[in-house]
Short mmCIF file of C-alpha atoms in Angstrom, two decimals:
data_model
loop_
_atom_site.label_atom_id
_atom_site.label_comp_id
_atom_site.label_asym_id
_atom_site.label_seq_id
_atom_site.Cartn_x
_atom_site.Cartn_y
_atom_site.Cartn_z
CA MET A 1 58.79 129.06 59.89
CA ASP A 2 60.22 129.95 56.45
CA LEU A 3 62.20 127.37 54.48
CA GLU A 4 65.57 129.10 54.95
CA LEU A 5 65.14 129.31 58.72
CA HIS A 6 63.94 125.72 58.88
CA GLY A 7 66.98 124.63 56.89
CA ARG A 8 69.24 126.29 59.45
CA LEU A 9 67.27 124.65 62.27
CA ASP A 10 67.68 121.29 60.55
CA GLU A 11 71.45 121.82 60.38
CA LEU A 12 71.63 122.87 64.04
CA GLN A 13 69.63 119.85 65.17
CA ARG A 14 71.77 117.36 63.25
CA ASP A 15 74.94 118.73 64.88
CA PRO A 16 74.25 121.14 67.76
CA TYR A 17 77.70 120.93 69.35
CA PRO A 18 79.38 123.79 67.44
CA HIS A 19 76.48 126.05 68.45
CA TYR A 20 76.85 125.02 72.08
CA ALA A 21 80.59 125.72 71.99
CA ARG A 22 80.03 129.20 70.59
CA ALA A 23 77.37 129.92 73.21
CA ARG A 24 79.65 128.77 76.05
CA ARG A 25 82.44 131.09 74.83
CA SER A 26 80.12 134.09 75.01
CA GLY A 27 80.08 136.04 78.25
CA THR A 28 76.30 136.30 78.13
CA LEU A 29 73.42 134.29 76.72
CA GLU A 30 73.03 134.01 72.96
CA TYR A 31 69.65 134.37 71.26
CA VAL A 32 69.29 131.72 68.56
CA PRO A 33 66.66 132.58 65.91
CA GLU A 34 66.47 128.97 64.71
CA LEU A 35 65.31 127.93 68.19
CA ASP A 36 63.37 131.14 68.82
CA ALA A 37 64.97 131.03 72.26
CA TRP A 38 67.94 132.09 74.36
CA LEU A 39 70.46 129.24 74.39
CA VAL A 40 71.73 128.16 77.83
CA ALA A 41 74.75 125.91 77.25
CA ARG A 42 77.12 126.28 80.23
CA ASP A 43 76.89 123.67 82.98
CA ALA A 44 76.52 126.18 85.82
CA ASP A 45 73.83 128.16 83.98
CA VAL A 46 71.86 125.06 83.04
CA ARG A 47 71.91 123.89 86.64
CA GLU A 48 70.80 127.32 87.84
CA VAL A 49 67.77 127.25 85.55
CA LEU A 50 66.84 123.75 86.68
CA ARG A 51 67.18 124.77 90.33
CA ARG A 52 64.72 127.64 89.84
CA PRO A 53 61.47 126.10 88.50
CA ASP A 54 59.45 128.98 89.96
CA ASP A 55 61.35 131.44 87.74
CA PHE A 56 61.78 129.15 84.72
CA SER A 57 58.50 127.38 84.04
CA SER A 58 58.22 124.10 82.11
CA ALA A 59 54.95 125.17 80.47
CA ASN A 60 56.59 125.39 77.02
CA ALA A 61 58.80 122.29 77.36
CA LEU A 62 57.14 120.51 74.44
CA ARG A 63 56.44 123.52 72.23
CA PRO A 64 56.50 122.24 68.63
CA ASP A 65 59.03 123.52 66.13
CA ALA A 66 56.15 124.20 63.73
CA LEU A 67 52.45 124.52 64.55
CA PRO A 68 50.42 121.87 62.69
CA ALA A 69 48.11 123.05 59.93
CA PRO A 70 44.43 123.72 60.77
CA ALA A 71 43.38 120.50 59.04
CA ALA A 72 45.75 118.48 61.23
CA LEU A 73 44.63 120.33 64.36
CA ALA A 74 41.02 119.49 63.48
CA VAL A 75 41.95 115.79 63.37
CA LEU A 76 43.78 116.05 66.69
CA GLY A 77 40.64 117.58 68.19
CA GLY A 78 39.06 114.13 67.98
CA GLY A 79 41.69 112.65 70.28
CA PHE A 80 42.67 112.88 73.92
CA GLY A 81 45.63 115.27 73.91
CA GLY A 82 46.17 118.82 75.05
CA ARG A 83 46.08 118.18 78.79
CA PRO A 84 48.81 118.99 81.32
CA VAL A 85 51.47 116.28 81.59
CA VAL A 86 54.37 115.87 83.96
CA VAL A 87 56.94 117.35 81.54
CA THR A 88 54.99 120.60 81.11
CA ALA A 89 53.61 121.03 84.64
CA ASP A 90 55.00 123.11 87.50
CA GLY A 91 54.74 123.21 91.27
CA ALA A 92 52.13 121.15 93.10
CA ARG A 93 50.52 119.97 89.85
CA HIS A 94 53.86 118.64 88.67
CA GLN A 95 54.43 116.75 91.91
CA GLU A 96 50.91 115.32 91.73
CA LEU A 97 51.46 114.05 88.17
CA ARG A 98 54.98 112.81 88.88
CA ALA A 99 54.23 110.84 92.06
CA PRO A 100 52.69 107.70 90.48
CA ILE A 101 55.43 107.61 87.82
CA VAL A 102 58.16 107.73 90.47
CA ARG A 103 56.41 104.88 92.31
CA GLY A 104 55.90 102.95 89.10
CA LEU A 105 59.56 103.28 88.09
CA SER A 106 60.95 102.57 91.56
CA PRO A 107 64.09 100.44 91.92
CA ALA A 108 61.91 97.48 92.92
CA ARG A 109 59.71 97.87 89.81
CA VAL A 110 62.75 98.20 87.56
CA ALA A 111 64.33 95.11 89.12
CA ALA A 112 61.10 93.17 88.65
CA VAL A 113 60.94 93.91 84.90
CA LEU A 114 64.60 93.11 84.19
CA PRO A 115 64.11 89.37 83.56
CA TYR A 116 61.49 90.21 80.92
CA ALA A 117 63.74 92.91 79.45
CA ALA A 118 66.65 90.45 79.24
CA GLU A 119 64.40 87.86 77.59
CA ARG A 120 63.17 90.36 74.98
CA ALA A 121 66.67 91.74 74.30
CA THR A 122 68.03 88.22 73.77
CA ALA A 123 65.14 87.28 71.49
CA LEU A 124 65.67 90.38 69.33
CA VAL A 125 69.40 89.70 68.98
CA ASP A 126 68.70 86.04 68.21
CA LYS A 127 66.26 87.09 65.51
CA PHE A 128 68.62 89.35 63.62
CA LEU A 129 71.58 87.00 64.09
CA ASN A 130 69.62 84.05 62.70
CA GLY A 131 67.92 86.04 59.97
CA ALA A 132 70.74 88.34 58.91
CA GLU A 133 72.00 88.21 55.33
CA ASN A 134 75.77 88.31 55.01
CA GLY A 135 76.17 89.41 58.62
CA ARG A 136 74.30 92.73 58.40
CA VAL A 137 71.61 94.43 60.46
CA GLU A 138 69.93 97.82 60.67
CA LEU A 139 69.98 98.13 64.45
CA MET A 140 67.41 100.89 64.92
CA THR A 141 64.61 98.91 63.25
CA ALA A 142 65.65 95.43 64.37
CA TYR A 143 66.39 96.27 68.01
CA ALA A 144 66.52 99.86 69.30
CA ARG A 145 62.95 100.76 68.28
CA ARG A 146 61.56 97.56 69.75
CA LEU A 147 63.10 96.76 73.14
CA PRO A 148 62.18 100.01 74.98
CA GLY A 149 58.56 99.90 73.81
CA ASP A 150 58.21 96.30 74.95
CA VAL A 151 59.69 97.10 78.35
CA ILE A 152 57.70 100.26 79.16
CA GLY A 153 54.59 98.56 77.78
CA ARG A 154 55.14 95.74 80.25
CA ILE A 155 55.48 98.15 83.19
CA VAL A 156 52.39 100.11 82.18
CA GLY A 157 50.42 96.90 81.63
CA LEU A 158 49.71 97.05 77.89
CA ASP A 159 48.81 93.95 75.93
CA PRO A 160 52.03 93.12 74.00
CA ALA A 161 49.94 93.02 70.82
CA ASP A 162 49.14 96.74 71.28
CA VAL A 163 52.73 97.87 71.88
CA PRO A 164 53.71 98.26 68.18
CA ALA A 165 50.76 100.59 67.56
CA VAL A 166 51.71 102.73 70.57
CA VAL A 167 55.36 102.87 69.47
CA TYR A 168 54.31 103.82 65.94
CA GLY A 169 51.94 106.47 67.25
CA GLY A 170 54.74 107.92 69.36
CA HIS A 171 57.04 108.28 66.37
CA ARG A 172 54.21 109.86 64.37
CA ALA A 173 53.54 112.37 67.16
CA GLU A 174 57.20 113.37 67.13
CA GLU A 175 57.14 113.80 63.34
CA LEU A 176 54.00 115.90 63.49
CA LEU A 177 55.38 118.29 66.09
CA PHE A 178 59.05 118.47 65.16
CA ARG A 179 59.41 117.75 61.43
CA PRO A 180 58.37 119.79 58.37
CA LEU A 181 55.49 117.88 56.73
CA THR A 182 53.07 118.81 53.97
CA GLU A 183 49.49 119.42 55.05
CA ASP A 184 48.40 116.00 53.75
CA GLU A 185 51.28 114.34 55.62
CA GLN A 186 50.32 116.22 58.79
CA VAL A 187 46.73 115.00 58.52
CA MET A 188 47.88 111.39 58.13
CA ALA A 189 50.25 111.73 61.07
CA ALA A 190 47.47 113.27 63.17
CA GLN A 191 45.19 110.36 62.29
CA ASP A 192 47.84 107.91 63.50
CA VAL A 193 48.27 109.84 66.75
CA VAL A 194 44.52 109.91 67.39
CA ALA A 195 44.28 106.17 66.67
CA MET A 196 46.92 105.61 69.36
CA GLN A 197 45.03 107.85 71.78
CA HIS A 198 41.79 105.93 71.26
CA LEU A 199 43.65 102.66 71.81
CA LEU A 200 44.95 104.04 75.11
CA ASP A 201 41.47 105.29 76.07
CA ALA A 202 40.01 101.80 75.56
CA PHE A 203 42.87 100.38 77.63
CA VAL A 204 42.21 102.90 80.44
CA ARG A 205 38.51 102.04 80.61
CA ASP A 206 39.36 98.35 80.70
CA ARG A 207 41.83 98.88 83.53
CA ARG A 208 39.27 100.91 85.47
CA ALA A 209 36.92 97.94 85.33
CA ASP A 210 39.69 95.43 86.06
CA PRO A 211 42.63 97.07 87.90
CA ARG A 212 45.88 95.14 88.17
CA GLU A 213 49.36 95.44 89.66
CA ASP A 214 50.66 97.75 86.94
CA LEU A 215 51.54 101.39 86.47
CA ALA A 216 48.40 102.19 84.47
CA SER A 217 46.18 101.11 87.37
CA GLU A 218 48.20 103.30 89.75
CA ILE A 219 47.88 106.34 87.50
CA ILE A 220 44.15 105.79 87.08
CA ALA A 221 43.69 105.50 90.84
CA SER A 222 45.74 108.65 91.47
CA VAL A 223 43.71 110.72 88.98
CA ALA A 224 40.31 109.25 89.86
CA PRO A 225 40.19 107.60 93.32
CA GLY A 226 37.43 105.06 93.79
CA ASP A 227 35.91 102.61 91.37
CA GLY A 228 33.20 104.62 89.63
CA GLU A 229 33.00 105.10 85.89
CA LEU A 230 35.54 107.60 84.62
CA THR A 231 34.30 110.97 83.41
CA LEU A 232 35.34 112.22 80.00
CA ASP A 233 37.65 114.77 81.65
CA GLN A 234 39.32 112.04 83.70
CA ARG A 235 39.77 109.88 80.60
CA HIS A 236 41.38 112.83 78.80
CA ASP A 237 43.73 113.48 81.72
CA ILE A 238 44.74 109.83 82.13
CA GLY A 239 45.12 109.29 78.39
CA ALA A 240 47.39 112.32 78.01
CA HIS A 241 49.39 111.22 81.05
CA LEU A 242 49.87 107.68 79.73
CA GLN A 243 50.73 108.90 76.25
CA ASN A 244 53.45 111.18 77.61
CA LEU A 245 54.83 108.42 79.84
CA LEU A 246 54.89 105.81 77.08
CA LEU A 247 56.47 108.13 74.53
CA ALA A 248 59.12 109.29 76.98
CA GLY A 249 59.67 105.69 78.04
CA HIS A 250 60.47 104.38 74.59
CA LEU A 251 61.53 107.27 72.32
CA THR A 252 64.35 108.48 74.56
CA THR A 253 65.74 105.03 75.34
CA THR A 254 65.53 104.03 71.66
CA ALA A 255 67.58 107.09 70.78
CA LEU A 256 70.12 106.49 73.55
CA ILE A 257 70.68 102.88 72.45
CA GLY A 258 71.37 104.11 68.93
CA THR A 259 73.80 106.89 69.87
CA THR A 260 75.58 104.73 72.44
CA VAL A 261 76.27 101.87 70.01
CA LEU A 262 77.19 104.33 67.26
CA ASN A 263 79.77 106.20 69.32
CA LEU A 264 81.31 103.03 70.72
CA LEU A 265 81.75 101.59 67.22
CA ARG A 266 83.12 104.87 65.89
CA HIS A 267 85.89 104.44 68.48
CA PRO A 268 86.95 100.85 67.74
CA ARG A 269 89.72 100.71 70.37
CA GLN A 270 87.18 101.58 73.05
CA TRP A 271 84.74 99.01 71.67
CA GLU A 272 87.50 96.39 71.80
CA LEU A 273 88.34 97.42 75.37
CA LEU A 274 84.68 97.07 76.35
CA CYS A 275 84.50 93.61 74.77
CA ALA A 276 87.63 92.55 76.65
CA GLU A 277 86.57 94.17 79.94
CA PRO A 278 82.75 94.14 80.17
CA GLU A 279 82.95 95.37 83.75
CA ARG A 280 83.47 98.80 82.15
CA ILE A 281 79.91 98.81 80.75
CA PRO A 282 78.39 101.03 83.49
CA ALA A 283 81.10 103.67 82.96
CA ALA A 284 80.68 103.38 79.18
CA ILE A 285 76.96 104.08 79.54
CA GLU A 286 77.61 107.24 81.54
CA GLU A 287 80.22 108.43 79.06
CA ALA A 288 77.94 107.75 76.09
CA ALA A 289 75.09 109.64 77.73
CA ARG A 290 77.37 112.57 78.57
CA TYR A 291 79.07 112.72 75.20
CA ASP A 292 76.00 112.55 72.96
CA GLY A 293 72.78 112.43 74.93
CA ALA A 294 69.44 111.55 73.40
CA LEU A 295 67.65 114.40 75.16
CA GLN A 296 69.66 117.47 74.19
CA GLY A 297 67.51 119.81 76.26
CA PHE A 298 64.11 121.28 77.00
CA ARG A 299 62.55 124.69 76.68
CA ARG A 300 61.66 126.84 79.67
CA VAL A 301 59.83 130.18 79.87
CA THR A 302 60.54 132.91 82.41
CA THR A 303 57.71 133.71 84.81
CA ARG A 304 59.14 137.12 85.78
CA PRO A 305 62.09 139.34 84.78
CA VAL A 306 65.31 137.50 85.64
CA THR A 307 69.04 137.86 85.08
CA LEU A 308 70.95 134.80 83.92
CA ALA A 309 74.61 134.74 82.88
CA GLY A 310 74.65 138.54 82.86
CA THR A 311 71.66 138.68 80.49
CA GLU A 312 68.44 140.41 81.52
CA LEU A 313 65.42 138.42 80.39
CA PRO A 314 61.85 139.73 80.57
CA ALA A 315 58.90 137.70 81.76
CA GLY A 316 57.77 135.35 79.02
CA ALA A 317 61.23 134.87 77.50
CA SER A 318 61.84 131.42 76.01
CA VAL A 319 65.11 129.70 76.86
CA PHE A 320 66.47 126.42 75.52
CA VAL A 321 68.22 124.62 78.38
CA ALA A 322 70.87 122.57 76.58
CA PHE A 323 71.76 119.50 78.64
CA GLY A 324 73.96 118.43 75.73
CA GLY A 325 75.81 121.74 75.88
CA ALA A 326 76.40 121.47 79.62
CA ASN A 327 77.75 117.95 79.15
CA ARG A 328 80.48 119.30 76.85
CA ASP A 329 81.48 122.09 79.28
CA GLY A 330 85.21 121.77 79.98
CA GLY A 331 84.76 123.45 83.34
CA ARG A 332 83.09 120.27 84.61
CA HIS A 333 84.26 117.59 82.17
CA PRO A 334 87.97 117.67 81.20
CA ARG A 335 88.59 117.01 77.49
CA PRO A 336 84.83 117.37 76.94
CA ASP A 337 84.84 116.67 73.20
CA GLU A 338 86.68 113.36 73.58
CA PHE A 339 84.75 110.11 73.93
CA ASP A 340 86.56 108.14 76.63
CA ILE A 341 84.94 105.28 78.51
CA THR A 342 87.92 105.09 80.88
CA ARG A 343 87.33 108.55 82.36
CA THR A 344 86.09 108.79 85.93
CA PRO A 345 82.37 109.58 85.56
CA ARG A 346 81.18 112.93 86.87
CA ARG A 347 77.59 113.99 87.40
CA HIS A 348 76.26 114.85 83.95
CA LEU A 349 72.88 116.20 82.87
CA ALA A 350 71.86 113.65 80.26
CA PHE A 351 68.85 112.71 82.38
CA GLY A 352 68.09 116.21 83.59
CA PHE A 353 68.44 117.53 87.11
CA GLY A 354 66.27 118.77 89.96
CA VAL A 355 62.50 118.40 90.25
CA HIS A 356 62.20 117.43 86.58
CA GLY A 357 65.03 114.87 86.64
CA CYS A 358 64.07 111.81 84.58
CA PRO A 359 62.30 109.24 86.81
CA GLY A 360 63.04 106.57 84.19
CA ALA A 361 66.82 107.07 84.18
CA GLN A 362 67.56 103.77 85.92
CA LEU A 363 65.28 101.86 83.57
CA ALA A 364 67.07 103.38 80.57
CA ARG A 365 70.49 102.54 82.05
CA GLU A 366 69.47 98.92 82.65
CA GLN A 367 68.29 98.49 79.05
CA LEU A 368 71.59 99.92 77.83
CA ARG A 369 73.47 97.57 80.13
CA LEU A 370 71.59 94.54 78.78
CA THR A 371 72.20 95.73 75.22
CA LEU A 372 75.94 96.20 75.63
CA GLU A 373 76.37 92.94 77.53
CA LEU A 374 74.67 91.07 74.67
CA LEU A 375 76.46 92.84 71.83
CA THR A 376 79.95 92.72 73.33
CA ARG A 377 79.58 89.04 74.18
CA ARG A 378 77.91 87.81 71.00
CA LEU A 379 79.09 90.29 68.37
CA PRO A 380 82.56 91.56 69.32
CA GLY A 381 83.37 92.04 65.62
CA LEU A 382 80.51 94.51 65.15
CA ARG A 383 81.31 97.62 63.09
CA PRO A 384 79.47 100.29 61.05
CA ALA A 385 78.75 99.35 57.44
CA ASP A 386 81.10 101.34 55.17
CA ASP A 387 78.50 101.57 52.41
CA ARG A 388 75.77 103.09 54.60
CA PRO A 389 76.94 106.39 56.16
CA VAL A 390 75.14 107.50 59.30
CA THR A 391 72.91 110.56 59.31
CA MET A 392 71.63 111.92 62.61
CA ARG A 393 67.94 112.62 62.95
CA PRO A 394 67.21 116.37 63.00
CA THR A 395 65.83 116.66 66.51
CA LEU A 396 67.02 117.87 69.90
CA ILE A 397 64.42 115.80 71.75
CA HIS A 398 65.44 112.26 70.72
CA ARG A 399 68.85 112.60 69.08
CA SER A 400 69.83 109.36 67.35
CA PRO A 401 70.95 107.89 64.04
CA GLN A 402 68.31 107.94 61.31
CA SER A 403 69.39 104.36 60.68
CA LEU A 404 72.35 102.35 61.91
CA HIS A 405 73.58 99.69 59.47
CA LEU A 406 76.08 97.35 61.09
CA VAL A 407 78.13 94.39 59.89
CA TRP A 408 80.14 91.66 61.59
#
């Protein structure tokens, strides 16, 4: 991708909403060169695509914005990636990969991890309250990038000492695939990703020898029934599966915590209302997810010639299915560009829809609930730091503030 095109992509990713609005006004689909895809931004059209997985395959869901350099690809070749994962699979294979995750993130499993999540959330808030200088904190580093990794690590069964390395590896994987890096930077990022993959491989082999009541043991048993030594292919499959689950489990929730707190504090009257009436927290979570979701959308590729929104698409056409665009569609959400926690929630698409709907949605909501309960109760005077303006990260996968400096 040339520098000019990448600059336009960067601009689109930091603020995609004007592009969505223009696409919704069009009578047909709009091809967006920066995305190298047809942009689907109306609620009805997004739902149609998600209802038709046989026509709109998920095979390209994680296609990188820029292909890594050969030197970085060579490093990645020493890891355990490149296998089908639930986000990129279709049909029976998708259901097979999804089944243990759905079981592992069941309401009972989520309820069981909540005491630990509450303990960790409280400890993180205690730490920055007791250690803050002049009543300041950078929330992304001190809290949002830590709680979700701890929680999904607990569900999977990771040693808490290994969670920071997995979280770091996840952020490095995102940078490698979705940010412009020099070749040397790509190689270093690839090395960090491979180090994470080898850590997960050692963990998988340990769990095979000593299975426990955790999600990793369930995934291992579903991929390789029995108790024999895992083959290299099985280790690759399980490692890729766990990597995708862990990254989805912490990167998206980290981003949603950041955008939720940011938008509440940018609307101080609504923040004050939430502090005064904490029973509004569930509705505030839904509004925050609708208004500025972490996962702005996924790619799909047509499996045959199709017509969508009056546009004829050939087989192999790439479309970007903009959940964030659908969530600002006035046909479903009145006053769509207003952030209003008092509105009656309607079904939004922040967590997807259909067969690929996010199985971790409830876990994410519960972590947001814990976060807002803590912050509204203990820091009602919280506000953005005037001297540190917020810049959004240039990504449509995990939209969030680059950093979030707060004062009280």
